[in-house]
Amino acid sequence: MSQQLFTLDYLDTPPTAAAGAEPAQDVRVSPATRTGRQRKLYIESYGCQMNFSDSEIVSSILFDEGFDTTEQLAEADLVLLNTCSIREKAEQTVRMRLSQINSHKKRNPGMLVGVLGCMAERLKSKFLEEEKLVDLVVGPDAYRDLPNLIREVDGGQKAVNVLLSRDETYADITPVRLNSNGITAFVSIMRGCDNMCSFCVVPFTRGRERSRDAHSIEQECRDLVAQGYKEVTLLGQNVDSYKWASEDGTEHVNFAQLLERVARISPELRVRFSTSHPKDITDEVLHTMGRYENICKYIHLPAQSGNSRILKLMNRTYDRPWYEERVQAIRRILGPECAISTDMIAGFCSETEEEHQDTLSLIDWVQYDMAYMFFYSERPGTLAARKLADDIPLDVKKRRLQEIIDLQQKSSAARNHQAVGKVHRVLVENFSKRSQEHLSGRNSQNQVVIFPKKHYKKGDYVNVFVHTGTGGSLLGDSVE
Ligand code: SAH
Ligand code: SF4
Ligand code: F3S
């Protein structure tokens, strides 16, 4: 995530975002692996980091079934879209993409097309009626069944498995890292969500919350370190409610303890996590962050609204004073340099102008480093769709969203400004997009820092003195 501001509803191909149900949100295409396997898989991922992480699990399952990945749609034997349902726009994007894929399929009738992920789960077999070209519909908990389902499709049938599970965590599957820079990786620590925020489709598409075996998480992180990775992001819709117990009941691990276990693997491994729920983030987590230099000082803490009545209607189970207290706890325990970001929804059911002003005043009070901002999009089947009227006109939603964006932009600029004149420890991830003579990386606060390459390379930690803060990133020079 960078310092840029995005409103995903405005963009066709949204940018890389944070997690859980969010963060991370561009379309990602599988890169090519060429190991001489017989069939070629092309996989595109939409939505949050959880989906990208799942695509890596799917690629691993299909690799064992004889599929290499390709980045060329035209040469694919199997095309999979890992889809998102979070807002209506997300689903429209997938439908548009399916119609483009249809024209490829006309030229290559042997190509199989499958839909995975949240939209598959939401629409189930309706997908096959609505989108005739789709051969395969597979929900997020049914990926182990993909080899069987593909065999059915090879036999000329359509195949669907959208069963949700109470215990599937894919703990034993080693993901095939897609689009990887070899430095940063996502690691899923839990699946599903039990929260039932009234606007949100995720509990319906991803099922009940379950935590992955702590040992398998540690092992995956250790393996990543052995392969040269320098940063892991622990993923879940609500990481603070991570809770795992060994079968014999002798071992219990909460999120703070998991964070500590991963941080202790190596001081050279940076640890990030997302998403934190304001009702669940504990002082224990904050103190653990404070004790380990390699746990990044960045917390994605989605508020959704600054007004207590709206938060109640959203079923977020905290009110504004509670949220403010959690922000104060972050500042108290980790100091002002810990970055905080948020998600905000404009124009939720019955939101008045005064209540919208409360969202603006919260942004002003917290001074977020970054935000993902959306206008409310009613999702079929959710509590809000069943119980509340979607009564804010679209033009009002968009105007309120714009006001939120404008204010947040000032706050991000102020945070960028504060970073100038200081030395930051930067983990180099890549060349700068604009120049091969510059490197790009992030500091602990997740701000993008660009500086002249000199003798440094990908994966190095470099101390960089920042001299300029631009809109999206910080510019600086390395110091020895
Ligand atoms: N689990 C995370 C985020 C889940 S979804 C959390 O609880 O914070 C990611 C973001 O999408 C949400 O934080 C919310 O801001 C946004 N979102 C979810 N449903 C939405 C809807 N129906 N309309 C608009 N935005 C929505
Ligand atoms: Fe959705 Fe709420 Fe769960 Fe986040 S915590 S995934 S917003 S239901
Ligand atoms: Fe993620 Fe979208 Fe599903 S945000 S959990 S892919 S609905």
Short mmCIF file of C-alpha atoms and ligand atoms in Angstrom, two decimals:
data_model
loop_
_atom_site.label_atom_id
_atom_site.label_comp_id
_atom_site.label_asym_id
_atom_site.label_seq_id
_atom_site.Cartn_x
_atom_site.Cartn_y
_atom_site.Cartn_z
CA MET A 1 0.00 0.00 0.00
CA SER A 2 1.27 3.41 -0.74
CA GLN A 3 0.29 6.83 0.40
CA GLN A 4 -2.01 7.25 -2.53
CA LEU A 5 -5.69 7.73 -2.07
CA PHE A 6 -8.09 5.58 -3.92
CA THR A 7 -11.79 5.35 -4.29
CA LEU A 8 -12.32 1.99 -5.75
CA ASP A 9 -15.80 2.82 -6.91
CA TYR A 10 -14.30 5.33 -9.30
CA LEU A 11 -11.79 3.01 -10.83
CA ASP A 12 -12.15 0.16 -13.25
CA THR A 13 -9.03 -1.58 -12.14
CA PRO A 14 -8.54 -0.54 -8.57
CA PRO A 15 -5.09 -0.24 -7.11
CA THR A 16 -3.20 -2.43 -4.71
CA ALA A 17 -4.81 -2.01 -1.37
CA ALA A 18 -4.52 -3.22 2.17
CA ALA A 19 -6.21 -6.52 3.31
CA GLY A 20 -8.65 -8.52 4.73
CA ALA A 21 -11.47 -7.74 2.68
CA GLU A 22 -9.51 -5.09 1.41
CA PRO A 23 -6.58 -4.22 0.99
CA ALA A 24 -5.13 -5.11 -2.09
CA GLN A 25 -7.20 -4.48 -5.01
CA ASP A 26 -5.84 -4.39 -8.45
CA VAL A 27 -6.43 -7.09 -10.95
CA ARG A 28 -3.54 -9.48 -10.85
CA VAL A 29 -2.66 -11.87 -13.59
CA SER A 30 -0.72 -15.06 -13.01
CA PRO A 31 2.87 -14.81 -14.29
CA ALA A 32 4.29 -17.55 -16.47
CA THR A 33 5.81 -20.68 -14.97
CA ARG A 34 7.36 -22.99 -17.52
CA THR A 35 8.09 -26.44 -16.25
CA GLY A 36 6.83 -28.28 -19.28
CA ARG A 37 3.51 -29.24 -17.77
CA GLN A 38 0.82 -30.23 -20.18
CA ARG A 39 -1.85 -27.63 -19.62
CA LYS A 40 -1.81 -23.89 -19.10
CA LEU A 41 -3.68 -22.02 -16.38
CA TYR A 42 -4.40 -18.29 -16.66
CA ILE A 43 -5.70 -16.84 -13.39
CA GLU A 44 -6.86 -13.30 -12.67
CA SER A 45 -7.61 -12.12 -9.15
CA TYR A 46 -9.95 -9.34 -8.08
CA GLY A 47 -10.77 -7.95 -4.65
CA CYS A 48 -8.78 -8.19 -1.47
CA GLN A 49 -5.45 -9.70 -0.50
CA MET A 50 -7.24 -12.79 0.74
CA ASN A 51 -8.28 -13.48 -2.82
CA PHE A 52 -4.75 -12.99 -4.14
CA SER A 53 -3.51 -15.30 -1.46
CA ASP A 54 -6.16 -17.88 -2.44
CA SER A 55 -5.08 -17.71 -6.08
CA GLU A 56 -1.64 -18.82 -4.90
CA ILE A 57 -3.25 -21.82 -3.20
CA VAL A 58 -5.31 -22.61 -6.31
CA SER A 59 -2.17 -22.42 -8.48
CA SER A 60 -0.44 -24.82 -6.12
CA ILE A 61 -3.31 -27.32 -6.25
CA LEU A 62 -3.44 -27.12 -10.05
CA PHE A 63 0.34 -27.28 -10.43
CA ASP A 64 0.12 -30.73 -8.85
CA GLU A 65 -2.53 -31.53 -11.46
CA GLY A 66 -0.24 -30.73 -14.37
CA PHE A 67 -0.95 -27.04 -14.93
CA ASP A 68 1.70 -24.37 -15.52
CA THR A 69 0.56 -20.77 -15.19
CA THR A 70 0.64 -18.41 -18.15
CA GLU A 71 0.24 -14.67 -18.49
CA GLN A 72 -1.17 -15.05 -22.01
CA LEU A 73 -4.91 -15.48 -22.00
CA ALA A 74 -4.82 -16.65 -25.62
CA GLU A 75 -2.66 -19.70 -24.84
CA ALA A 76 -4.63 -20.80 -21.76
CA ASP A 77 -6.39 -24.16 -21.50
CA LEU A 78 -8.07 -23.07 -18.29
CA VAL A 79 -9.05 -19.48 -17.45
CA LEU A 80 -9.99 -18.76 -13.83
CA LEU A 81 -11.32 -15.48 -12.49
CA ASN A 82 -11.04 -15.20 -8.71
CA THR A 83 -13.84 -12.75 -8.05
CA CYS A 84 -15.03 -10.18 -5.52
CA SER A 85 -18.56 -9.22 -4.48
CA ILE A 86 -17.84 -6.46 -2.01
CA ARG A 87 -19.54 -3.72 -4.06
CA GLU A 88 -21.74 -3.82 -7.11
CA LYS A 89 -18.96 -2.26 -9.17
CA ALA A 90 -16.66 -5.18 -8.35
CA GLU A 91 -19.18 -7.62 -9.80
CA GLN A 92 -19.75 -5.47 -12.91
CA THR A 93 -16.01 -5.50 -13.58
CA VAL A 94 -16.01 -9.31 -13.53
CA ARG A 95 -19.01 -9.53 -15.86
CA MET A 96 -17.31 -7.20 -18.33
CA ARG A 97 -14.19 -9.29 -18.18
CA LEU A 98 -16.20 -12.46 -18.79
CA SER A 99 -17.67 -11.02 -21.94
CA GLN A 100 -14.16 -10.20 -23.20
CA ILE A 101 -13.08 -13.75 -22.39
CA ASN A 102 -16.05 -15.01 -24.35
CA SER A 103 -14.55 -13.65 -27.55
CA HIS A 104 -11.31 -15.57 -26.83
CA LYS A 105 -13.30 -18.69 -26.21
CA LYS A 106 -15.00 -18.35 -29.59
CA ARG A 107 -11.57 -18.49 -31.20
CA ASN A 108 -10.44 -21.30 -28.91
CA PRO A 109 -13.47 -23.47 -28.06
CA GLY A 110 -11.36 -25.91 -26.01
CA MET A 111 -10.63 -23.22 -23.43
CA LEU A 112 -12.34 -23.88 -20.09
CA VAL A 113 -13.59 -20.93 -18.05
CA GLY A 114 -14.13 -21.00 -14.30
CA VAL A 115 -15.26 -18.50 -11.70
CA LEU A 116 -13.82 -18.72 -8.19
CA GLY A 117 -14.10 -16.66 -5.05
CA CYS A 118 -16.78 -14.53 -3.50
CA MET A 119 -18.97 -13.90 -6.53
CA ALA A 120 -18.99 -17.64 -7.25
CA GLU A 121 -20.12 -18.23 -3.68
CA ARG A 122 -22.78 -15.52 -3.80
CA LEU A 123 -24.34 -16.53 -7.10
CA LYS A 124 -23.68 -20.28 -6.98
CA SER A 125 -25.19 -22.19 -9.88
CA LYS A 126 -27.10 -19.07 -10.97
CA PHE A 127 -23.78 -18.13 -12.55
CA LEU A 128 -24.11 -20.96 -15.05
CA GLU A 129 -27.55 -19.71 -16.09
CA GLU A 130 -26.51 -16.07 -16.31
CA GLU A 131 -23.12 -16.51 -17.96
CA LYS A 132 -23.34 -19.29 -20.49
CA LEU A 133 -19.62 -19.44 -21.20
CA VAL A 134 -18.75 -20.36 -17.60
CA ASP A 135 -17.95 -24.08 -17.16
CA LEU A 136 -16.94 -24.12 -13.54
CA VAL A 137 -18.11 -22.33 -10.36
CA VAL A 138 -16.05 -22.88 -7.20
CA GLY A 139 -16.41 -21.17 -3.83
CA PRO A 140 -13.53 -20.17 -1.53
CA ASP A 141 -13.65 -23.30 0.63
CA ALA A 142 -13.85 -25.83 -2.22
CA TYR A 143 -10.51 -25.38 -4.00
CA ARG A 144 -9.25 -28.81 -3.00
CA ASP A 145 -12.05 -30.21 -5.15
CA LEU A 146 -10.79 -28.38 -8.26
CA PRO A 147 -9.02 -31.44 -9.78
CA ASN A 148 -12.28 -33.46 -9.62
CA LEU A 149 -14.36 -30.57 -10.91
CA ILE A 150 -11.99 -30.02 -13.82
CA ARG A 151 -12.25 -33.71 -14.69
CA GLU A 152 -16.05 -33.33 -14.79
CA VAL A 153 -15.73 -30.33 -17.07
CA ASP A 154 -13.24 -32.21 -19.27
CA GLY A 155 -15.96 -34.84 -19.57
CA GLY A 156 -18.28 -32.23 -21.05
CA GLN A 157 -20.30 -31.30 -17.95
CA LYS A 158 -20.59 -28.07 -16.03
CA ALA A 159 -19.31 -28.28 -12.44
CA VAL A 160 -20.17 -26.41 -9.25
CA ASN A 161 -18.89 -26.68 -5.68
CA VAL A 162 -19.74 -23.82 -3.36
CA LEU A 163 -19.84 -25.68 -0.05
CA LEU A 164 -18.54 -23.58 2.80
CA SER A 165 -16.52 -25.26 5.48
CA ARG A 166 -16.11 -24.73 9.22
CA ASP A 167 -12.54 -25.93 9.30
CA GLU A 168 -10.83 -25.58 5.90
CA THR A 169 -7.74 -23.36 6.17
CA TYR A 170 -5.56 -24.92 3.41
CA ALA A 171 -2.92 -25.06 6.14
CA ASP A 172 -0.92 -27.83 4.47
CA ILE A 173 -0.80 -26.31 0.99
CA THR A 174 2.34 -24.43 0.06
CA PRO A 175 1.21 -21.51 -2.10
CA VAL A 176 2.82 -20.92 -5.50
CA ARG A 177 3.89 -17.29 -5.17
CA LEU A 178 2.33 -15.32 -8.02
CA ASN A 179 3.44 -11.83 -9.08
CA SER A 180 6.03 -12.05 -6.39
CA ASN A 181 8.96 -9.67 -6.11
CA GLY A 182 10.66 -12.39 -4.04
CA ILE A 183 10.77 -10.02 -1.08
CA THR A 184 7.23 -9.63 0.27
CA ALA A 185 4.56 -12.31 0.68
CA PHE A 186 1.04 -12.68 2.05
CA VAL A 187 0.32 -15.41 4.55
CA SER A 188 -3.31 -16.24 5.39
CA ILE A 189 -3.75 -16.87 9.10
CA MET A 190 -7.51 -17.29 9.17
CA ARG A 191 -10.56 -17.47 6.93
CA GLY A 192 -14.14 -16.27 7.03
CA CYS A 193 -15.74 -13.70 9.29
CA ASP A 194 -18.26 -13.94 12.14
CA ASN A 195 -18.93 -10.24 12.49
CA MET A 196 -22.01 -9.58 10.41
CA CYS A 197 -21.46 -5.88 9.74
CA SER A 198 -24.80 -5.00 8.21
CA PHE A 199 -23.40 -3.70 4.89
CA CYS A 200 -21.02 -6.57 4.26
CA VAL A 201 -21.29 -9.61 2.03
CA VAL A 202 -18.10 -11.30 3.28
CA PRO A 203 -19.69 -13.48 6.02
CA PHE A 204 -21.97 -14.90 3.31
CA THR A 205 -19.26 -15.47 0.74
CA ARG A 206 -16.48 -16.69 3.02
CA GLY A 207 -18.37 -18.40 5.80
CA ARG A 208 -17.54 -18.82 9.47
CA GLU A 209 -14.35 -17.57 10.98
CA ARG A 210 -11.64 -20.16 11.60
CA SER A 211 -7.98 -19.81 12.52
CA ARG A 212 -5.16 -21.68 10.89
CA ASP A 213 -2.76 -23.92 12.81
CA ALA A 214 -0.11 -21.63 14.32
CA HIS A 215 2.70 -24.09 13.55
CA SER A 216 1.84 -24.17 9.85
CA ILE A 217 1.88 -20.36 9.77
CA GLU A 218 5.29 -20.26 11.47
CA GLN A 219 6.60 -22.94 9.13
CA GLU A 220 5.40 -21.07 6.04
CA CYS A 221 7.11 -17.90 7.28
CA ARG A 222 10.33 -19.79 8.05
CA ASP A 223 10.30 -21.28 4.55
CA LEU A 224 9.83 -17.82 3.10
CA VAL A 225 12.84 -16.54 5.05
CA ALA A 226 14.88 -19.47 3.77
CA GLN A 227 13.90 -18.49 0.22
CA GLY A 228 15.11 -14.92 0.79
CA TYR A 229 11.80 -13.22 1.55
CA LYS A 230 12.07 -10.21 3.86
CA GLU A 231 8.48 -9.32 4.67
CA VAL A 232 5.27 -11.20 5.45
CA THR A 233 1.78 -9.76 5.77
CA LEU A 234 -0.45 -11.88 7.99
CA LEU A 235 -3.94 -11.82 6.52
CA GLY A 236 -7.43 -12.17 7.90
CA GLN A 237 -10.70 -10.23 7.88
CA ASN A 238 -10.28 -9.66 11.60
CA VAL A 239 -6.79 -10.69 12.65
CA ASP A 240 -7.31 -9.65 16.26
CA SER A 241 -9.76 -12.47 16.79
CA TYR A 242 -7.19 -15.07 15.70
CA LYS A 243 -7.46 -17.93 18.16
CA TRP A 244 -5.96 -21.36 17.75
CA ALA A 245 -5.69 -24.28 20.14
CA SER A 246 -3.83 -27.53 19.60
CA GLU A 247 -5.98 -30.65 19.44
CA ASP A 248 -4.83 -31.89 22.84
CA GLY A 249 -5.69 -28.49 24.30
CA THR A 250 -2.22 -27.88 25.70
CA GLU A 251 -1.40 -24.94 23.46
CA HIS A 252 -3.47 -21.78 22.97
CA VAL A 253 -2.35 -18.98 20.66
CA ASN A 254 -3.98 -15.57 20.33
CA PHE A 255 -3.05 -12.93 17.77
CA ALA A 256 -0.51 -11.11 19.95
CA GLN A 257 1.23 -14.43 20.61
CA LEU A 258 1.18 -15.39 16.93
CA LEU A 259 2.64 -12.02 16.00
CA GLU A 260 5.43 -12.56 18.50
CA ARG A 261 6.17 -16.08 17.22
CA VAL A 262 6.46 -14.79 13.64
CA ALA A 263 8.52 -11.75 14.67
CA ARG A 264 11.00 -14.02 16.46
CA ILE A 265 11.71 -16.09 13.35
CA SER A 266 14.28 -13.53 12.21
CA PRO A 267 15.00 -9.87 13.01
CA GLU A 268 15.55 -9.47 9.25
CA LEU A 269 11.92 -10.43 8.54
CA ARG A 270 9.43 -7.59 8.59
CA VAL A 271 5.97 -8.48 9.82
CA ARG A 272 2.78 -6.70 8.77
CA PHE A 273 -0.83 -7.66 9.30
CA SER A 274 -4.29 -6.72 8.14
CA THR A 275 -7.12 -6.14 8.96
CA SER A 276 -7.54 -5.03 12.55
CA HIS A 277 -11.06 -4.61 13.88
CA PRO A 278 -11.47 -1.68 16.31
CA LYS A 279 -13.59 -3.77 18.67
CA ASP A 280 -10.92 -6.47 19.00
CA ILE A 281 -7.49 -4.85 18.81
CA THR A 282 -5.94 -5.28 22.24
CA ASP A 283 -3.25 -3.47 24.18
CA GLU A 284 -1.42 -6.80 24.23
CA VAL A 285 -1.11 -6.60 20.41
CA LEU A 286 0.11 -2.99 20.65
CA HIS A 287 2.69 -3.85 23.32
CA THR A 288 3.91 -6.77 21.22
CA MET A 289 4.33 -4.41 18.27
CA GLY A 290 6.30 -2.07 20.51
CA ARG A 291 8.67 -4.83 21.67
CA TYR A 292 9.75 -5.92 18.19
CA GLU A 293 11.47 -3.54 15.85
CA ASN A 294 10.62 -5.83 12.90
CA ILE A 295 6.85 -5.61 13.45
CA CYS A 296 5.93 -2.68 11.23
CA LYS A 297 4.43 0.35 12.88
CA TYR A 298 1.35 0.49 10.73
CA ILE A 299 -2.22 -0.41 11.64
CA HIS A 300 -5.15 -0.62 9.24
CA LEU A 301 -8.06 0.13 11.56
CA PRO A 302 -11.22 0.66 9.49
CA ALA A 303 -13.66 3.03 11.18
CA GLN A 304 -16.35 2.98 8.42
CA SER A 305 -18.06 6.05 9.95
CA GLY A 306 -17.39 8.69 12.56
CA ASN A 307 -20.95 8.68 13.88
CA SER A 308 -22.12 6.38 16.68
CA ARG A 309 -25.71 5.98 15.41
CA ILE A 310 -24.48 4.95 11.96
CA LEU A 311 -21.92 2.60 13.51
CA LYS A 312 -24.76 0.94 15.39
CA LEU A 313 -26.80 0.59 12.21
CA MET A 314 -23.71 -0.86 10.57
CA ASN A 315 -23.52 -3.37 13.42
CA ARG A 316 -19.85 -2.56 13.95
CA THR A 317 -20.31 -3.12 17.73
CA TYR A 318 -18.20 -0.09 18.74
CA ASP A 319 -19.09 3.56 18.94
CA ARG A 320 -17.06 6.66 18.26
CA PRO A 321 -15.69 7.08 21.81
CA TRP A 322 -14.51 3.45 21.72
CA TYR A 323 -12.78 4.01 18.38
CA GLU A 324 -11.12 7.19 19.63
CA GLU A 325 -9.92 5.38 22.75
CA ARG A 326 -8.29 2.68 20.57
CA VAL A 327 -6.51 5.37 18.53
CA GLN A 328 -5.32 6.98 21.77
CA ALA A 329 -4.04 3.59 22.94
CA ILE A 330 -2.03 3.26 19.71
CA ARG A 331 -0.55 6.73 20.21
CA ARG A 332 0.15 6.06 23.89
CA ILE A 333 1.80 2.68 23.43
CA LEU A 334 3.49 3.10 20.05
CA GLY A 335 3.92 6.87 19.82
CA PRO A 336 2.95 9.26 17.05
CA GLU A 337 5.10 7.53 14.44
CA CYS A 338 2.76 4.52 14.20
CA ALA A 339 0.78 4.96 10.99
CA ILE A 340 -2.97 4.40 11.04
CA SER A 341 -5.20 3.92 8.01
CA THR A 342 -8.92 3.39 7.63
CA ASP A 343 -11.81 2.43 5.40
CA MET A 344 -14.76 4.81 5.23
CA ILE A 345 -18.22 4.38 3.73
CA ALA A 346 -20.11 7.48 2.59
CA GLY A 347 -23.90 7.63 2.42
CA PHE A 348 -24.88 4.56 4.43
CA CYS A 349 -28.63 4.08 4.96
CA SER A 350 -30.32 7.12 6.56
CA GLU A 351 -27.04 9.02 7.10
CA THR A 352 -27.79 12.71 7.68
CA GLU A 353 -25.53 15.62 6.74
CA GLU A 354 -24.57 16.04 10.42
CA GLU A 355 -23.66 12.38 10.68
CA HIS A 356 -21.55 12.70 7.53
CA GLN A 357 -19.82 15.69 9.19
CA ASP A 358 -18.91 13.34 12.06
CA THR A 359 -17.00 11.16 9.60
CA LEU A 360 -15.13 14.24 8.41
CA SER A 361 -14.38 15.30 11.98
CA LEU A 362 -13.04 11.83 12.80
CA ILE A 363 -10.70 11.99 9.79
CA ASP A 364 -9.56 15.38 10.97
CA TRP A 365 -9.05 14.16 14.53
CA VAL A 366 -7.13 10.95 13.71
CA GLN A 367 -5.07 12.38 10.83
CA TYR A 368 -4.97 9.08 8.98
CA ASP A 369 -1.94 8.24 6.89
CA MET A 370 -4.07 6.60 4.25
CA ALA A 371 -7.66 5.62 3.59
CA TYR A 372 -9.77 3.47 1.32
CA MET A 373 -12.99 5.33 0.71
CA PHE A 374 -16.23 4.09 -0.82
CA PHE A 375 -19.81 5.07 -1.18
CA TYR A 376 -22.34 2.60 0.14
CA SER A 377 -23.34 -0.12 -2.29
CA GLU A 378 -26.24 -2.29 -1.19
CA ARG A 379 -25.43 -6.00 -1.35
CA PRO A 380 -28.23 -8.53 -1.70
CA GLY A 381 -28.84 -10.72 1.34
CA THR A 382 -26.96 -8.55 3.84
CA LEU A 383 -28.62 -7.31 7.05
CA ALA A 384 -28.76 -3.77 5.68
CA ALA A 385 -30.38 -4.89 2.43
CA ARG A 386 -33.05 -6.74 4.39
CA LYS A 387 -33.72 -4.20 7.13
CA LEU A 388 -32.66 -0.73 6.02
CA ALA A 389 -33.60 1.47 3.07
CA ASP A 390 -30.75 2.45 0.74
CA ASP A 391 -32.17 5.97 0.78
CA ILE A 392 -29.26 8.32 0.11
CA PRO A 393 -29.38 9.46 -3.54
CA LEU A 394 -26.33 8.51 -5.61
CA ASP A 395 -25.34 12.13 -6.24
CA VAL A 396 -25.38 12.82 -2.48
CA LYS A 397 -23.31 9.68 -1.79
CA LYS A 398 -20.78 10.77 -4.39
CA ARG A 399 -20.61 14.33 -3.07
CA ARG A 400 -20.07 13.10 0.50
CA LEU A 401 -17.43 10.66 -0.72
CA GLN A 402 -15.65 13.48 -2.52
CA GLU A 403 -15.62 15.56 0.66
CA ILE A 404 -14.12 12.63 2.54
CA ILE A 405 -11.47 12.16 -0.16
CA ASP A 406 -10.57 15.86 -0.22
CA LEU A 407 -10.11 15.99 3.52
CA GLN A 408 -8.14 12.75 3.64
CA GLN A 409 -5.85 14.03 0.94
CA LYS A 410 -4.85 16.90 3.23
CA SER A 411 -4.24 14.50 6.08
CA SER A 412 -2.08 12.21 3.91
CA ALA A 413 -0.12 15.21 2.65
CA ALA A 414 0.48 16.36 6.22
CA ARG A 415 1.74 12.89 7.20
CA ASN A 416 4.02 12.88 4.15
CA HIS A 417 5.34 16.27 5.14
CA GLN A 418 6.18 15.00 8.63
CA ALA A 419 8.33 12.28 7.08
CA VAL A 420 10.59 14.83 5.37
CA GLY A 421 13.94 15.66 7.00
CA LYS A 422 14.20 12.27 8.72
CA VAL A 423 16.10 9.05 8.11
CA HIS A 424 13.88 6.03 7.36
CA ARG A 425 14.81 2.36 7.28
CA VAL A 426 13.60 1.19 3.89
CA LEU A 427 13.19 -2.37 2.64
CA VAL A 428 13.96 -2.29 -1.09
CA GLU A 429 11.29 -4.06 -3.13
CA ASN A 430 11.98 -3.10 -6.71
CA PHE A 431 13.28 -0.58 -9.17
CA SER A 432 11.33 2.66 -9.20
CA LYS A 433 8.62 2.59 -11.86
CA ARG A 434 10.13 5.62 -13.55
CA SER A 435 13.82 4.83 -13.54
CA GLN A 436 16.17 1.85 -13.38
CA GLU A 437 18.63 4.16 -11.61
CA HIS A 438 16.30 4.46 -8.63
CA LEU A 439 15.03 1.91 -6.15
CA SER A 440 11.66 1.78 -4.50
CA GLY A 441 10.82 0.40 -1.09
CA ARG A 442 8.75 1.08 2.00
CA ASN A 443 9.45 2.24 5.49
CA SER A 444 7.91 0.67 8.57
CA GLN A 445 4.91 3.00 8.22
CA ASN A 446 4.27 1.62 4.72
CA GLN A 447 5.19 4.85 2.96
CA VAL A 448 6.83 4.38 -0.42
CA VAL A 449 10.36 5.79 -0.51
CA ILE A 450 12.35 6.29 -3.74
CA PHE A 451 16.10 6.90 -3.83
CA PRO A 452 19.14 6.60 -6.16
CA LYS A 453 20.25 2.99 -6.53
CA LYS A 454 24.00 3.27 -5.98
CA HIS A 455 25.20 -0.23 -4.95
CA TYR A 456 21.93 -1.27 -3.30
CA LYS A 457 19.61 -4.01 -4.52
CA LYS A 458 16.25 -5.64 -3.98
CA GLY A 459 15.86 -7.09 -0.48
CA ASP A 460 18.38 -4.72 1.15
CA TYR A 461 17.50 -2.63 4.18
CA VAL A 462 18.73 0.89 3.47
CA ASN A 463 18.72 3.99 5.66
CA VAL A 464 17.32 6.78 3.52
CA PHE A 465 17.24 10.48 4.36
CA VAL A 466 13.97 11.82 2.92
CA HIS A 467 14.28 15.29 1.42
CA THR A 468 11.00 15.60 -0.51
CA GLY A 469 7.44 14.45 0.02
CA THR A 470 5.42 14.27 -3.18
CA GLY A 471 1.76 13.28 -3.53
CA GLY A 472 2.27 9.53 -3.58
CA SER A 473 5.76 8.87 -2.32
CA LEU A 474 8.82 10.16 -0.51
CA LEU A 475 12.09 10.94 -2.26
CA GLY A 476 15.44 10.66 -0.56
CA ASP A 477 19.09 9.63 -0.57
CA SER A 478 20.74 6.68 1.10
CA VAL A 479 22.97 7.42 4.08
CA GLU A 480 25.68 5.01 5.27
N1 SAH B 1 -12.74 -6.98 7.31
C1 SAH B 1 -12.41 -5.65 7.09
C2 SAH B 1 -12.77 -5.13 5.73
C3 SAH B 1 -13.79 -5.79 4.97
S1 SAH B 1 -14.31 -5.26 3.38
C4 SAH B 1 -13.06 -4.80 8.17
O1 SAH B 1 -13.93 -5.22 8.87
O2 SAH B 1 -12.68 -3.67 8.29
C5 SAH B 1 -13.30 -3.92 2.95
C6 SAH B 1 -13.99 -2.63 2.99
O3 SAH B 1 -14.96 -2.52 1.97
C7 SAH B 1 -14.75 -2.38 4.26
O4 SAH B 1 -13.92 -1.97 5.29
C8 SAH B 1 -15.74 -1.33 3.85
O5 SAH B 1 -15.22 -0.04 4.02
C9 SAH B 1 -15.94 -1.61 2.36
N2 SAH B 1 -17.26 -2.17 2.10
C10 SAH B 1 -17.71 -3.38 2.49
N3 SAH B 1 -18.99 -3.55 2.09
C11 SAH B 1 -19.34 -2.42 1.44
C12 SAH B 1 -20.54 -1.99 0.81
N4 SAH B 1 -21.62 -2.74 0.80
N5 SAH B 1 -20.55 -0.76 0.23
C13 SAH B 1 -19.44 0.01 0.27
N6 SAH B 1 -18.29 -0.34 0.85
C14 SAH B 1 -18.24 -1.55 1.44
FE1 SF4 B 2 -17.24 -7.54 6.60
FE2 SF4 B 2 -17.40 -6.62 9.04
FE3 SF4 B 2 -16.36 -9.02 8.61
FE4 SF4 B 2 -15.03 -6.85 7.87
S1 SF4 B 2 -15.55 -7.43 9.97
S2 SF4 B 2 -15.35 -8.70 6.67
S3 SF4 B 2 -16.64 -5.48 7.25
S4 SF4 B 2 -18.48 -8.42 8.25
FE1 F3S B 3 -12.31 -10.04 -0.50
FE2 F3S B 3 -14.11 -9.13 -2.15
FE3 F3S B 3 -14.43 -11.46 -1.07
S1 F3S B 3 -13.03 -7.95 -0.73
S2 F3S B 3 -13.38 -11.40 0.86
S3 F3S B 3 -12.79 -10.84 -2.45
S4 F3S B 3 -16.01 -9.97 -1.42
#
